[in-house]
Short mmCIF file of C-alpha atoms and ligand atoms in Angstrom, two decimals:
data_model
loop_
_atom_site.label_atom_id
_atom_site.label_comp_id
_atom_site.label_asym_id
_atom_site.label_seq_id
_atom_site.Cartn_x
_atom_site.Cartn_y
_atom_site.Cartn_z
CA UNK F 34 -31.68 43.75 50.41
CA UNK F 35 -28.88 41.27 50.33
CA UNK F 36 -27.18 40.57 53.61
CA UNK F 37 -24.69 38.26 52.06
CA UNK F 38 -21.23 38.10 53.55
CA UNK F 39 -18.08 37.36 51.59
CA UNK F 40 -14.46 37.42 52.58
CA UNK F 41 -11.25 35.60 51.90
CA UNK F 42 -7.67 35.08 52.92
CA UNK F 43 -4.69 34.43 50.66
CA UNK F 44 -2.96 31.09 51.23
CA UNK F 45 0.48 32.65 51.16
CA UNK F 46 1.84 31.92 54.64
CA UNK F 47 0.88 30.90 58.13
CA UNK F 48 -1.93 32.74 59.84
CA UNK F 49 -1.22 34.63 63.05
CA UNK F 50 -3.14 35.96 66.05
CA UNK F 51 -3.78 39.19 64.16
CA UNK F 52 -5.87 37.16 61.71
CA UNK F 53 -7.69 35.47 64.58
CA UNK F 54 -8.84 38.55 66.46
CA UNK F 55 -8.64 40.96 63.52
CA UNK F 56 -10.81 39.05 61.05
CA UNK F 57 -11.59 35.40 61.84
CA UNK F 58 -13.61 36.29 64.93
CA UNK F 59 -15.78 38.45 62.68
CA UNK F 60 -16.12 35.68 60.09
CA UNK F 61 -17.52 33.43 62.80
CA UNK F 62 -19.76 36.13 64.25
CA UNK F 63 -21.25 37.03 60.87
CA UNK F 64 -21.96 33.49 59.73
CA UNK F 65 -25.15 33.47 61.77
CA UNK F 66 -26.42 36.73 60.30
CA UNK F 67 -26.94 35.85 56.66
CA UNK F 68 -25.63 33.68 53.90
CA UNK F 69 -21.86 33.68 54.15
CA UNK F 70 -19.09 32.80 51.72
CA UNK F 71 -15.51 32.39 52.89
CA UNK F 72 -12.93 31.91 50.22
CA UNK F 73 -9.32 30.84 50.03
CA UNK F 74 -7.89 33.31 47.52
CA UNK F 75 -5.33 31.09 45.80
CA UNK F 76 -5.18 33.15 42.60
CA UNK F 77 -4.35 36.17 44.73
CA UNK F 78 -1.55 34.16 46.36
CA UNK F 79 -0.12 33.55 42.88
CA UNK F 80 0.64 37.26 42.49
CA UNK F 81 3.57 36.77 44.87
CA UNK F 82 4.03 32.97 44.81
CA UNK F 83 4.16 32.34 41.07
CA UNK F 84 7.62 30.82 41.47
CA UNK F 85 6.59 28.66 44.44
CA UNK F 86 3.31 27.22 43.23
CA UNK F 87 3.84 23.97 45.14
CA UNK F 88 3.30 25.88 48.39
CA UNK F 89 -0.18 27.10 47.54
CA UNK F 90 -2.31 23.96 47.89
CA UNK F 91 -0.84 22.95 51.29
CA UNK F 92 -1.41 26.54 52.44
CA UNK F 93 -4.99 26.35 51.13
CA UNK F 94 -5.60 23.31 53.32
CA UNK F 95 -4.04 25.13 56.26
CA UNK F 96 -6.22 28.22 55.84
CA UNK F 97 -9.29 25.98 55.60
CA UNK F 98 -8.26 24.05 58.71
CA UNK F 99 -7.93 27.42 60.44
CA UNK F 100 -11.36 28.60 59.25
CA UNK F 101 -12.87 25.48 60.78
CA UNK F 102 -10.86 25.87 63.99
CA UNK F 103 -12.00 29.48 64.29
CA UNK F 104 -15.60 28.31 64.36
CA UNK F 105 -16.74 28.37 60.74
CA UNK F 106 -19.27 25.65 60.15
CA UNK F 107 -19.36 24.25 56.60
CA UNK F 108 -23.06 23.54 57.05
CA UNK F 109 -23.90 27.22 57.46
CA UNK F 110 -20.98 28.94 55.67
CA UNK F 111 -19.82 28.18 52.16
CA UNK F 112 -16.07 27.54 52.30
CA UNK F 113 -14.54 27.50 48.85
CA UNK F 114 -11.44 27.87 46.71
CA UNK F 115 -11.25 30.86 44.37
CA UNK F 116 -9.59 28.92 41.53
CA UNK F 117 -12.37 26.33 41.59
CA UNK F 118 -14.88 29.02 40.64
CA UNK F 119 -13.63 30.16 37.23
CA UNK F 120 -16.41 32.73 36.94
CA UNK F 121 -14.32 35.07 39.12
CA UNK F 122 -11.77 35.19 36.32
CA UNK F 123 -14.40 36.03 33.73
CA UNK F 124 -15.78 38.90 35.80
CA UNK F 125 -12.27 40.15 36.49
CA UNK F 126 -11.59 40.18 32.76
CA UNK F 127 -14.77 42.11 32.00
CA UNK F 128 -14.04 44.62 34.77
CA UNK F 129 -10.53 45.05 33.37
CA UNK F 130 -12.04 46.40 30.15
CA UNK F 131 -13.91 49.21 31.88
CA UNK F 132 -11.61 50.14 34.77
CA UNK F 133 -9.25 53.07 34.16
CA UNK F 134 -5.63 52.07 34.68
CA UNK F 135 -5.13 55.09 36.92
CA UNK F 136 -7.59 53.68 39.48
CA UNK F 137 -5.31 50.71 39.99
CA UNK F 138 -2.07 52.67 39.89
CA UNK F 139 -3.24 54.94 42.67
CA UNK F 140 -4.06 52.12 45.13
CA UNK F 141 -1.88 53.12 48.12
CA UNK F 142 -0.66 49.60 48.87
CA UNK F 143 0.38 49.05 45.28
CA UNK F 144 3.59 51.07 44.98
CA UNK F 145 4.53 50.40 48.58
CA UNK F 146 4.27 46.62 48.15
CA UNK F 147 5.98 46.80 44.79
CA UNK F 148 9.07 48.29 46.44
CA UNK F 149 9.16 46.22 49.61
CA UNK F 150 8.30 42.76 48.33
CA UNK F 151 10.74 39.88 48.11
CA UNK F 152 9.32 38.54 44.85
CA UNK F 153 9.22 40.73 41.72
CA UNK F 154 5.69 42.06 41.70
CA UNK F 155 5.96 44.09 38.51
CA UNK F 156 3.36 41.89 36.82
CA UNK F 157 0.10 42.68 35.10
CA UNK F 158 -1.69 40.38 37.56
CA UNK F 159 -0.35 42.18 40.61
CA UNK F 160 -1.58 45.54 39.35
CA UNK F 161 -4.96 43.89 38.87
CA UNK F 162 -5.01 42.37 42.37
CA UNK F 163 -7.68 44.73 43.77
CA UNK F 164 -9.80 44.31 40.66
CA UNK F 165 -9.82 40.53 41.07
CA UNK F 166 -10.86 41.20 44.65
CA UNK F 167 -13.72 43.41 43.40
CA UNK F 168 -14.84 40.52 41.18
CA UNK F 169 -14.67 38.12 44.17
CA UNK F 170 -16.99 40.35 46.16
CA UNK F 171 -19.42 41.55 43.52
CA UNK F 172 -19.97 38.16 41.91
CA UNK F 173 -21.74 37.12 45.15
CA UNK F 174 -23.53 40.47 45.43
CA UNK F 175 -22.08 40.62 48.93
CA UNK F 176 -23.24 43.41 51.24
CA UNK F 177 -20.73 42.84 54.03
CA UNK F 178 -17.04 42.11 53.79
CA UNK F 179 -15.24 41.38 57.08
CA UNK F 180 -11.60 42.41 56.58
CA UNK F 181 -8.66 44.07 58.27
CA UNK F 182 -8.05 47.81 58.07
CA UNK F 183 -5.47 47.37 55.31
CA UNK F 184 -8.26 46.30 52.94
CA UNK F 185 -10.42 49.42 53.20
CA UNK F 186 -9.10 50.96 50.03
CA UNK F 187 -9.80 47.76 48.10
CA UNK F 188 -13.40 47.97 49.29
CA UNK F 189 -13.60 51.59 48.16
CA UNK F 190 -12.33 50.58 44.74
CA UNK F 191 -14.87 47.75 44.63
CA UNK F 192 -17.70 50.23 45.17
CA UNK F 193 -16.33 52.50 42.44
CA UNK F 194 -16.15 49.60 40.00
CA UNK F 195 -19.75 48.66 40.83
CA UNK F 196 -20.91 52.26 40.25
CA UNK F 197 -19.08 52.48 36.97
CA UNK F 198 -20.63 49.20 35.83
CA UNK F 199 -24.09 50.47 36.75
CA UNK F 200 -23.51 53.76 34.95
CA UNK F 201 -22.12 52.18 31.79
CA UNK F 202 -24.69 49.41 31.42
CA UNK F 203 -27.69 51.06 33.04
CA UNK F 204 -28.36 48.39 35.65
CA UNK F 205 -28.35 48.10 39.44
CA UNK F 206 -26.88 44.63 39.60
CA UNK F 207 -24.52 44.96 42.55
CA UNK F 208 -25.28 46.12 46.09
CA UNK F 209 -22.50 48.39 47.41
CA UNK F 210 -20.43 46.25 49.76
CA UNK F 211 -19.37 47.60 53.16
CA UNK F 212 -16.32 46.56 55.15
CA UNK F 213 -16.91 45.10 58.58
CA UNK F 214 -14.03 45.71 61.00
CA UNK F 215 -13.48 44.12 64.40
CA UNK F 216 -12.80 46.25 67.45
CA UNK F 217 -9.14 45.44 66.91
CA UNK F 218 -8.64 45.65 63.17
CA UNK F 219 -4.94 46.31 63.73
CA UNK F 220 -3.11 43.95 66.08
CA UNK F 221 0.41 44.93 67.18
CA UNK F 222 3.36 42.63 66.57
CA UNK F 223 6.11 41.63 69.00
CA UNK F 224 7.94 44.86 68.17
CA UNK F 225 4.89 47.10 68.55
CA UNK F 226 4.51 47.64 64.78
CA UNK F 227 1.50 46.09 63.02
CA UNK F 228 1.71 42.29 63.16
CA UNK F 229 2.75 41.11 59.72
CA UNK F 230 4.60 38.13 58.30
CA UNK F 231 6.89 40.46 56.37
CA UNK F 232 8.04 42.18 59.58
CA UNK F 233 8.88 38.85 61.28
CA UNK F 234 7.00 39.94 64.41
CA UNK F 235 4.20 37.37 64.52
CA UNK F 236 2.75 34.92 66.96
CA UNK F 237 1.38 32.24 64.66
CA UNK F 238 -1.75 30.26 65.34
CA UNK F 239 0.30 27.07 65.01
CA UNK F 240 2.94 28.20 67.53
CA UNK F 241 3.19 25.81 70.48
CA UNK F 242 2.86 27.08 74.06
CA UNK F 243 6.67 26.88 74.37
CA UNK F 244 7.14 29.00 71.25
CA UNK F 245 4.64 31.58 72.45
CA UNK F 246 6.26 31.76 75.87
CA UNK F 247 9.65 32.23 74.22
CA UNK F 248 8.41 34.95 71.88
CA UNK F 249 6.69 36.83 74.70
CA UNK F 250 9.50 36.68 77.22
CA UNK F 251 12.49 36.96 74.85
CA UNK F 252 11.29 38.86 71.79
CA UNK F 253 8.45 41.12 72.84
CA UNK F 254 9.40 44.78 73.22
CA UNK F 255 8.56 46.66 76.44
CA UNK F 256 8.94 50.21 77.72
CA UNK F 257 12.56 50.95 76.68
CA UNK F 258 12.98 53.53 79.45
CA UNK F 259 12.46 50.87 82.11
CA UNK F 260 15.98 49.52 82.48
CA UNK F 261 16.21 48.31 86.08
CA UNK F 262 13.60 46.27 87.95
CA UNK F 263 13.23 49.19 90.37
CA UNK F 264 12.49 51.74 87.60
CA UNK F 265 8.80 52.49 87.26
CA UNK F 266 7.42 51.73 83.78
CA UNK F 267 4.83 53.28 81.51
CA UNK F 268 2.26 50.77 80.21
CA UNK F 269 0.80 53.37 77.84
CA UNK F 270 3.82 53.09 75.58
CA UNK F 271 4.51 49.39 76.17
CA UNK F 272 3.55 46.78 73.53
CA UNK F 273 3.21 44.14 76.28
CA UNK F 274 0.39 46.15 77.80
CA UNK F 275 -1.35 46.31 74.41
CA UNK F 276 -1.35 42.51 74.38
CA UNK F 277 -2.70 42.41 77.93
CA UNK F 278 -5.58 44.61 76.83
CA UNK F 279 -6.33 42.21 73.98
CA UNK F 280 -5.92 38.89 75.79
CA UNK F 281 -5.89 39.25 79.59
CA UNK F 282 -8.74 39.56 82.08
CA UNK F 283 -9.77 42.99 83.27
CA UNK F 284 -8.27 42.27 86.70
CA UNK F 285 -4.87 41.53 85.18
CA UNK F 286 -5.04 44.62 82.98
CA UNK F 287 -5.86 46.80 85.99
CA UNK F 288 -3.17 45.15 88.09
CA UNK F 289 -0.47 45.68 85.42
CA UNK F 290 -1.64 49.22 84.86
CA UNK F 291 -1.14 50.04 88.54
CA UNK F 292 1.84 47.89 89.46
CA UNK F 293 3.97 48.72 86.41
CA UNK F 294 3.84 52.44 87.24
CA UNK F 295 5.18 51.85 90.74
CA UNK F 296 7.64 49.09 89.84
CA UNK F 297 5.47 46.58 91.66
CA UNK F 298 5.75 44.02 88.87
CA UNK F 299 8.83 43.15 86.82
CA UNK F 300 8.75 43.04 83.02
CA UNK F 301 9.67 39.36 82.92
CA UNK F 302 6.70 38.39 85.11
CA UNK F 303 4.46 40.72 83.18
CA UNK F 304 5.50 39.08 79.90
CA UNK F 305 5.00 35.62 81.35
CA UNK F 306 1.48 36.61 82.31
CA UNK F 307 0.75 37.89 78.83
CA UNK F 308 2.09 34.65 77.35
CA UNK F 309 -0.30 32.66 79.55
CA UNK F 310 -3.25 34.72 78.37
CA UNK F 311 -2.29 34.38 74.70
CA UNK F 312 -1.70 30.63 75.08
CA UNK F 313 -5.12 30.21 76.71
CA UNK F 314 -6.70 31.81 73.63
CA UNK F 315 -4.54 30.19 70.95
CA UNK F 316 -3.91 26.67 72.23
CA UNK F 317 -7.45 25.33 71.64
CA UNK F 318 -7.35 26.82 68.14
CA UNK F 319 -3.93 25.31 67.45
CA UNK F 320 -5.07 21.87 68.61
CA UNK F 321 -8.11 22.08 66.38
CA UNK F 322 -6.03 23.18 63.37
CA UNK F 323 -3.69 20.21 63.85
CA UNK F 324 -6.64 17.83 64.25
CA UNK F 325 -8.23 19.18 61.07
CA UNK F 326 -4.98 18.95 59.13
CA UNK F 327 -4.72 15.30 60.10
CA UNK F 328 -7.84 14.73 57.95
CA UNK F 329 -6.97 16.30 54.59
CA UNK F 330 -9.65 14.27 52.75
CA UNK F 331 -12.32 15.81 54.94
CA UNK F 332 -11.01 19.32 54.20
CA UNK F 333 -10.90 18.59 50.48
CA UNK F 334 -14.48 17.32 50.54
CA UNK F 335 -15.63 20.48 52.33
CA UNK F 336 -13.87 22.63 49.74
CA UNK F 337 -15.25 20.69 46.77
CA UNK F 338 -18.75 20.89 48.13
CA UNK F 339 -18.46 24.60 49.02
CA UNK F 340 -16.93 25.45 45.66
CA UNK F 341 -19.85 23.79 43.85
CA UNK F 342 -22.29 25.87 45.90
CA UNK F 343 -20.32 29.05 45.26
CA UNK F 344 -20.18 28.27 41.53
CA UNK F 345 -23.96 28.08 41.31
CA UNK F 346 -24.28 31.62 42.71
CA UNK F 347 -21.37 33.00 40.68
CA UNK F 348 -22.61 31.55 37.42
CA UNK F 349 -26.07 32.98 37.94
CA UNK F 350 -24.58 36.47 38.46
CA UNK F 351 -22.47 36.03 35.33
CA UNK F 352 -25.64 35.37 33.33
CA UNK F 353 -26.90 38.78 34.41
CA UNK F 354 -23.54 40.45 33.77
CA UNK F 355 -23.34 39.05 30.23
CA UNK F 356 -26.89 40.18 29.52
CA UNK F 357 -26.11 43.70 30.81
CA UNK F 358 -23.02 43.82 28.59
CA UNK F 359 -24.85 42.43 25.55
CA UNK F 360 -22.62 39.37 25.41
CA UNK F 361 -24.08 36.16 24.02
N1 LIG W 419 -6.85 40.89 49.73
C1 LIG W 419 -7.31 40.11 50.85
C2 LIG W 419 -6.19 40.03 51.87
O1 LIG W 419 -5.04 40.12 51.54
C3 LIG W 419 -7.73 38.73 50.44
C4 LIG W 419 -8.93 38.75 49.55
C5 LIG W 419 -9.00 38.36 48.26
C6 LIG W 419 -10.24 39.18 49.90
N2 LIG W 419 -10.24 38.50 47.76
C7 LIG W 419 -11.04 39.00 48.74
C8 LIG W 419 -10.78 39.71 51.07
C9 LIG W 419 -12.38 39.36 48.74
C10 LIG W 419 -12.14 40.06 51.06
C11 LIG W 419 -12.93 39.89 49.90
O2 LIG W 419 -6.47 39.81 53.04
FE1 LIG W 420 5.55 46.82 79.97
FE2 LIG W 420 4.67 45.10 81.77
FE3 LIG W 420 7.21 45.99 81.87
FE4 LIG W 420 5.21 47.60 82.47
S1 LIG W 420 5.78 45.76 83.58
S2 LIG W 420 6.94 48.10 81.13
S3 LIG W 420 3.60 46.91 81.05
S4 LIG W 420 6.30 44.73 80.27
#
């Protein structure tokens, strides 16, 4: 049984703390448990960035610098760039011949993103986004895919594509990949909604301590019913408390839980405390990202090397796929 791990992130904007504790922690944890492949999905980024292509390579370096800062070791994980492994495109094309259009049209994120996006996403490539993702996963015969909750439907589609391939061509080429979620697959943003670049509610991994302190004390929402310092608050409905649970020590969490309810702590102090906890977690990562970015040649060498390793695996799978489909 394969225990291979594959995942990827699109280089389409700065990574935030939701990425760190929602997926990157799992990337690092899983790298010891089997062969692991971590990709920078630059073709996927093109679905929304096709008019801003000059942003993609710098963002690719930034995602790679972040992978390394989050603890991925290029000696044990294969870090690679999707567009440097052209076999993904070939498998995507072959899948596109056998996948009913309706499967892609019914992907829940599809219509929603289509309506909310800044760029015009009415392209052929954007409809095919989850199918390219299926190719990314299946070409490595990955068994585990660490992702955020928003990707679960894409994983479901990937399994359906694998089953259809097996049924049509009478083979058992692909193991059925399973998603691996962290304990916090959904991290709240400053406003209490899911943290997302498009909501403008993020704490980015490259935010300085000053920026994090500002965001926590000035922008983070708290219990709206607590108006005066002497009003008791309710941590159960307060986004600040959610952050405490994710980043603070158990003692602090217990203290806030008790003191907030009897107005023993003010919201400003509570937010300052949460900022300190977040900074303690993020600052070492930020410093490491900046240090890595100061050596772009090293990052490029890691990506070239990883992409060559990935290509060897991908091209071997494509040999089997072509044989199954009676292609020369
Ligand atoms: N769609 C993923 C995201 O937005 C990125 C991605 C592309 C991916 N290909 C993948 C994730 C393959 C896991 C496996 O986060
Ligand atoms: Fe929220 Fe903290 Fe204020 Fe309580 S004290 S309402 S947990 S910010």
